[in-house]
Amino acid sequence: MSLSITFSKSVEDAKKNNQPIVALESTIITHGMPYPANKETAMQVEATVRENGAVPATIAVINGELRIGLTDATIDELAQADNVMKLSRADFAFAIAHQRTGSTTVAATMIGAHLAGISVFATGGIGGVHKGAENSFDISADLHEFAKTPVHVVSAGAKAILDIPKTLEVLETLGVPVVTLGQSRLPAFWSRDSGIDSPLHLPHVEDIAAFIQSRNALSMTGGVLIGNPVPEDAEIPKAIMDVTIAKAIAECEQAGISGKEVTPWLLGRIVELTDGQSLHTNKRLILNNAAVAAQLAVALIT
Ligand code: PSU
Ligand code: MN
């Protein structure tokens, strides 16, 4: 059996003409944000990639078909659909074999992007080591994907629903570089400062491109995690978010949520607890990441 990959017209043209392309995930649409904010954000993210000189390729599996680049109509369907699988490395091939529809997490989007020859990807936040992982063993497959798959991901750092020091330890063990753009502290998603130094930091997008090119020259496997702080005017201070997050995590445990449901459940509850303020910040940081990813894709080609 051979895999058929369906490219959108604009991504196919971009590939032919060797133009910069930015991969985008779809789990954020199906499991990361409520409707219609999810659809609006997905459209704005694509527009931001274009404004910054690259072509967007949102990735998903639709009825068993790996799609690289979605139409607006498909994005709208995903944004409103229930029962979409949340795909990671473990079940990506299952969805393809059994004609299922699934959105791609960071791990699955990296796999799809690499198959499509795309090396830059923008998201909001990655999965990582959850708080309490010493009991739950909840560590996202996203981390292991960085060790394997050469796709470089621009994110706003790790969300404080995660244990950030443990997440950094696992990334270090796996040999995954974490480089923050423009500041020495690792950002913490809704907040610019996690209180923890980023293992690496560089002032400009072009410097990150040079780092990636140096890794390529050394035949290094795997991807680089790029931390991009949320714009100042959109940030929610960490002290405020920490209280909300602690409440959401306690409720999540009490409700007996486990496995794949944990991250979507927490994200949804945090939107409710902040009266939508976290959602506004989430949108802004994704757009900011889309812009940087497009600039990085341009810098890697020129
Ligand atoms: N973090 C966010 N928003 C998201 C996710 C993470 O701020 O939408 C999604 C991403 O798709 C990520 C996935 O890859 O959750 C991680 O899920 P898990 O923790 O179950 O591995
Ligand atoms: Mn998990």
Coordinates of C-alpha atoms and ligand atoms in Angstrom, one line a residue:
M1 CA 0.0 0.0 0.0
S2 CA 1.4 3.4 -0.9
L3 CA 0.5 6.6 0.9
S4 CA -1.4 9.2 -1.1
I5 CA -0.8 12.7 0.0
T6 CA -3.2 15.4 -1.2
F7 CA -1.7 18.8 -1.5
S8 CA -3.8 22.0 -1.8
K9 CA -3.2 23.9 -5.1
S10 CA -1.3 26.7 -3.4
V11 CA 1.0 24.3 -1.5
E12 CA 1.6 22.2 -4.6
D13 CA 2.6 25.4 -6.5
A14 CA 4.8 26.5 -3.7
K15 CA 6.6 23.2 -3.7
K16 CA 7.2 23.3 -7.4
N17 CA 8.5 26.8 -7.2
N18 CA 10.6 26.2 -4.1
Q19 CA 8.8 28.8 -2.1
P20 CA 8.7 29.0 1.7
I21 CA 5.9 26.9 3.3
V22 CA 4.7 26.9 6.9
A23 CA 2.9 23.8 8.3
L24 CA 0.0 24.4 10.7
E25 CA -1.6 21.9 13.0
S26 CA -5.4 21.1 13.2
T27 CA -5.8 19.8 16.7
I28 CA -5.9 23.4 17.8
I29 CA -9.0 23.8 15.6
T30 CA -10.8 20.7 16.8
H31 CA -9.6 20.3 20.4
G32 CA -7.8 23.6 21.3
M33 CA -10.4 26.3 20.9
P34 CA -14.2 26.6 20.9
Y35 CA -16.2 27.5 17.7
P36 CA -16.2 30.0 16.1
A37 CA -12.9 31.3 17.6
N38 CA -11.1 28.2 16.3
K39 CA -12.2 28.9 12.7
E40 CA -11.5 32.6 12.8
T41 CA -8.1 32.0 14.3
A42 CA -7.2 29.3 11.7
M43 CA -8.1 31.7 8.9
Q44 CA -6.2 34.6 10.4
V45 CA -3.1 32.3 11.0
E46 CA -3.1 31.4 7.3
A47 CA -3.4 35.1 6.3
T48 CA -0.6 36.0 8.6
V49 CA 1.7 33.4 7.1
R50 CA 0.9 34.8 3.6
E51 CA 1.5 38.4 4.8
N52 CA 5.0 37.3 5.9
G53 CA 5.9 35.8 2.6
A54 CA 5.2 32.1 3.0
V55 CA 2.4 29.7 2.0
P56 CA 0.3 28.1 4.8
A57 CA -0.2 24.3 4.9
T58 CA -2.7 23.3 7.5
I59 CA -2.5 19.5 8.0
A60 CA -5.2 17.0 8.8
V61 CA -6.4 13.5 7.9
I62 CA -9.8 13.6 6.2
N63 CA -11.6 10.3 5.6
G64 CA -8.2 8.5 5.6
E65 CA -6.6 11.0 3.3
L66 CA -3.5 12.9 4.4
R67 CA -4.2 16.5 3.4
I68 CA -1.4 19.1 3.2
G69 CA -3.2 22.4 2.9
L70 CA -6.9 22.7 3.6
T71 CA -9.7 24.6 1.9
D72 CA -11.6 27.2 3.9
A73 CA -14.6 24.9 3.7
T74 CA -12.7 22.0 5.2
I75 CA -11.3 24.2 8.0
D76 CA -14.9 25.2 8.7
E77 CA -16.1 21.6 8.8
L78 CA -13.3 20.6 11.1
A79 CA -14.1 23.6 13.3
Q80 CA -17.7 22.5 13.8
A81 CA -17.2 18.7 13.8
D82 CA -17.5 16.4 16.8
N83 CA -15.9 13.0 16.9
V84 CA -12.7 14.0 15.1
M85 CA -9.8 11.9 16.3
K86 CA -6.9 13.7 18.0
L87 CA -4.0 12.1 16.2
S88 CA -0.5 11.7 17.4
R89 CA 2.3 9.3 16.3
A90 CA 0.5 6.3 17.8
D91 CA -2.7 6.5 15.8
F92 CA -1.8 8.5 12.7
A93 CA -1.6 5.4 10.5
F94 CA -4.8 3.9 12.1
A95 CA -6.8 6.9 10.8
I96 CA -5.3 6.5 7.3
A97 CA -5.9 2.8 7.2
H98 CA -9.5 3.0 8.4
Q99 CA -10.7 6.2 6.5
R100 CA -11.1 8.2 9.7
T101 CA -11.0 11.9 10.1
G102 CA -8.4 13.2 12.5
S103 CA -6.8 16.4 13.4
T104 CA -3.1 16.5 13.9
T105 CA -1.3 17.3 17.1
V106 CA 2.2 18.8 17.1
A107 CA 3.7 15.3 16.8
A108 CA 1.4 14.2 14.0
T109 CA 1.8 17.5 12.2
M110 CA 5.6 17.2 12.3
I111 CA 5.2 13.7 10.7
G112 CA 2.9 15.0 8.0
A113 CA 5.0 18.1 7.3
H114 CA 8.2 16.0 7.0
L115 CA 6.4 13.6 4.6
A116 CA 5.5 16.6 2.5
G117 CA 8.9 18.1 2.6
I118 CA 8.1 21.0 4.9
S119 CA 10.5 21.9 7.7
V120 CA 8.9 24.9 9.5
F121 CA 5.7 24.7 11.6
A122 CA 3.8 27.2 13.7
T123 CA 1.6 26.3 16.6
G124 CA 0.5 27.8 19.9
G125 CA 1.9 25.6 22.6
I126 CA 3.4 22.1 22.5
G127 CA 2.5 19.2 24.7
G128 CA 5.0 18.3 27.4
V129 CA 5.4 16.8 30.9
H130 CA 2.2 17.4 32.8
K131 CA 2.3 18.6 36.4
G132 CA 2.0 15.5 38.6
A133 CA 3.6 13.3 35.9
E134 CA 5.5 11.5 38.7
N135 CA 2.1 9.9 39.4
S136 CA 0.2 10.1 36.1
F137 CA 3.2 9.4 33.8
D138 CA 1.5 11.9 31.4
I139 CA 4.2 13.0 29.0
S140 CA 3.2 14.2 25.6
A141 CA 4.5 12.2 22.5
D142 CA 5.3 15.7 21.1
L143 CA 8.6 15.7 23.0
H144 CA 9.8 12.4 21.5
E145 CA 8.8 13.6 18.0
F146 CA 11.2 16.5 18.3
A147 CA 14.0 13.9 18.7
K148 CA 13.1 12.1 15.6
T149 CA 11.5 14.3 13.0
P150 CA 13.4 17.3 11.4
V151 CA 10.6 19.9 11.6
H152 CA 11.2 23.1 13.5
V153 CA 8.4 24.4 15.6
V154 CA 7.6 28.0 16.6
S155 CA 5.6 28.0 19.8
A156 CA 4.9 30.4 22.7
G157 CA 6.8 28.2 25.0
A158 CA 5.2 25.6 27.3
K159 CA 1.9 26.2 28.8
A160 CA 1.9 26.4 32.6
I161 CA -0.5 23.4 32.7
L162 CA 2.8 21.6 32.2
D163 CA 5.7 21.2 34.5
I164 CA 8.1 23.4 32.6
P165 CA 11.4 22.4 34.4
K166 CA 10.6 18.7 33.8
T167 CA 9.6 19.4 30.2
L168 CA 13.0 21.0 29.7
E169 CA 14.8 18.1 31.3
V170 CA 13.1 15.6 29.0
L171 CA 13.9 17.7 25.9
E172 CA 17.5 17.9 27.1
T173 CA 17.7 14.2 27.5
L174 CA 16.3 13.7 24.0
G175 CA 18.9 16.1 22.6
V176 CA 16.3 18.6 21.5
P177 CA 17.4 22.2 21.2
V178 CA 15.2 24.9 22.8
V179 CA 15.9 28.4 21.6
T180 CA 14.0 31.5 22.6
L181 CA 13.7 34.5 20.2
G182 CA 14.6 37.9 21.5
Q183 CA 14.9 37.2 25.3
S184 CA 16.8 35.0 27.7
R185 CA 13.8 33.6 29.6
L186 CA 11.7 30.8 28.2
P187 CA 8.2 32.2 27.6
A188 CA 5.2 30.5 29.3
F189 CA 2.5 30.7 26.7
W190 CA 0.0 33.3 28.1
S191 CA 2.9 35.0 29.9
R192 CA 6.2 36.2 28.4
D193 CA 8.3 35.0 31.3
S194 CA 8.2 31.5 32.7
G195 CA 10.8 32.4 35.4
I196 CA 13.1 29.9 33.8
D197 CA 16.1 30.6 31.5
S198 CA 15.8 29.3 28.0
P199 CA 18.6 26.7 27.3
L200 CA 19.5 28.8 24.2
H201 CA 18.4 32.2 23.0
L202 CA 19.1 34.3 19.9
P203 CA 18.1 37.9 19.0
H204 CA 16.8 37.5 15.4
V205 CA 15.0 35.0 13.2
E206 CA 18.0 35.0 10.8
D207 CA 20.2 33.7 13.7
I208 CA 17.8 30.8 14.3
A209 CA 17.9 30.0 10.6
A210 CA 21.7 29.9 10.8
F211 CA 21.5 27.6 13.8
I212 CA 19.2 25.2 11.9
Q213 CA 21.5 25.3 8.8
S214 CA 24.4 24.4 11.0
R215 CA 22.5 21.5 12.4
N216 CA 21.7 20.4 8.8
A217 CA 25.3 20.6 7.9
L218 CA 26.1 18.3 10.8
S219 CA 23.4 15.9 9.7
M220 CA 21.6 16.2 13.0
T221 CA 18.2 14.5 13.2
G222 CA 15.1 15.9 14.8
G223 CA 13.6 19.4 15.2
V224 CA 14.3 22.6 17.0
L225 CA 11.8 24.1 19.4
I226 CA 11.6 27.8 19.1
G227 CA 10.1 29.8 21.9
N228 CA 8.5 33.1 20.8
P229 CA 7.0 35.3 23.6
V230 CA 3.4 36.5 23.3
P231 CA 3.2 40.2 22.4
E232 CA 3.4 42.4 25.6
D233 CA -0.1 44.0 25.1
A234 CA -1.7 40.5 25.0
E235 CA 0.0 38.8 27.9
I236 CA -1.6 37.6 31.1
P237 CA 0.9 37.7 34.0
K238 CA 2.0 34.3 35.2
A239 CA 0.9 35.0 38.8
I240 CA -2.7 35.4 37.6
M241 CA -2.6 32.4 35.3
D242 CA -1.0 30.1 37.9
V243 CA -4.1 30.5 40.2
T244 CA -6.5 29.6 37.3
I245 CA -4.4 26.7 36.2
A246 CA -4.2 25.2 39.6
K247 CA -8.0 25.3 39.9
A248 CA -8.4 23.8 36.4
I249 CA -5.9 21.0 37.2
A250 CA -7.6 20.2 40.5
E251 CA -11.0 20.0 38.8
C252 CA -9.6 17.8 36.0
E253 CA -8.3 15.3 38.5
Q254 CA -11.5 15.3 40.4
A255 CA -13.5 14.7 37.2
G256 CA -11.2 11.6 36.5
I257 CA -10.1 12.9 33.1
S258 CA -7.1 11.0 31.7
G259 CA -5.1 10.3 28.6
K260 CA -5.7 12.3 25.4
E261 CA -8.6 14.2 27.0
V262 CA -6.5 16.0 29.6
T263 CA -5.0 18.8 27.5
P264 CA -8.3 19.7 25.6
W265 CA -10.2 19.5 28.9
L266 CA -7.8 21.9 30.7
L267 CA -7.7 24.3 27.8
G268 CA -11.5 24.5 27.7
R269 CA -11.8 25.0 31.4
I270 CA -9.2 27.7 31.5
V271 CA -11.1 29.6 28.8
E272 CA -14.2 29.4 31.0
L273 CA -12.4 30.4 34.2
T274 CA -10.8 33.5 32.6
D275 CA -14.1 34.6 30.9
G276 CA -12.5 34.2 27.5
Q277 CA -9.4 36.3 28.3
S278 CA -7.1 33.3 27.8
L279 CA -8.7 32.7 24.4
H280 CA -7.9 36.2 23.3
T281 CA -4.3 35.8 24.4
N282 CA -4.1 32.4 22.7
K283 CA -5.2 33.9 19.4
R284 CA -2.6 36.7 19.6
L285 CA 0.3 34.4 20.4
I286 CA -0.6 32.0 17.6
L287 CA -0.7 34.8 15.1
N288 CA 2.7 36.0 16.4
N289 CA 4.1 32.5 16.0
A290 CA 2.7 32.3 12.4
A291 CA 4.6 35.5 11.5
V292 CA 7.9 34.3 13.0
A293 CA 7.5 30.9 11.4
A294 CA 6.9 32.5 7.9
Q295 CA 10.0 34.7 8.4
L296 CA 12.0 31.6 9.4
A297 CA 10.8 29.7 6.3
V298 CA 11.8 32.6 4.1
A299 CA 15.2 32.9 5.9
L300 CA 15.9 29.2 5.4
I301 CA 15.3 29.4 1.7
T302 CA 17.3 32.6 1.0
Ligands
PSU1 N1 -1.3 23.2 23.8 C1 -2.0 24.3 23.5 N2 -3.0 24.2 22.5 C2 -3.2 23.0 21.9 C3 -2.4 21.9 22.2 C4 -1.4 22.0 23.2 O1 -1.8 25.3 24.0 O2 -4.2 22.9 21.1 C5 -2.6 20.6 21.5 C6 -1.5 20.4 20.4 O3 -2.0 19.8 19.3 C7 -0.5 19.5 21.1 C8 -1.5 18.6 21.9 O4 0.3 18.7 20.2 O5 -2.5 19.5 22.4 C9 -0.8 17.8 23.0 O6 -1.7 16.9 23.5 P1 -1.2 15.8 24.6 O7 -0.8 16.6 25.7 O8 -2.4 14.9 24.8 O9 0.0 15.1 23.9
MN2 MN -0.9 13.2 27.6

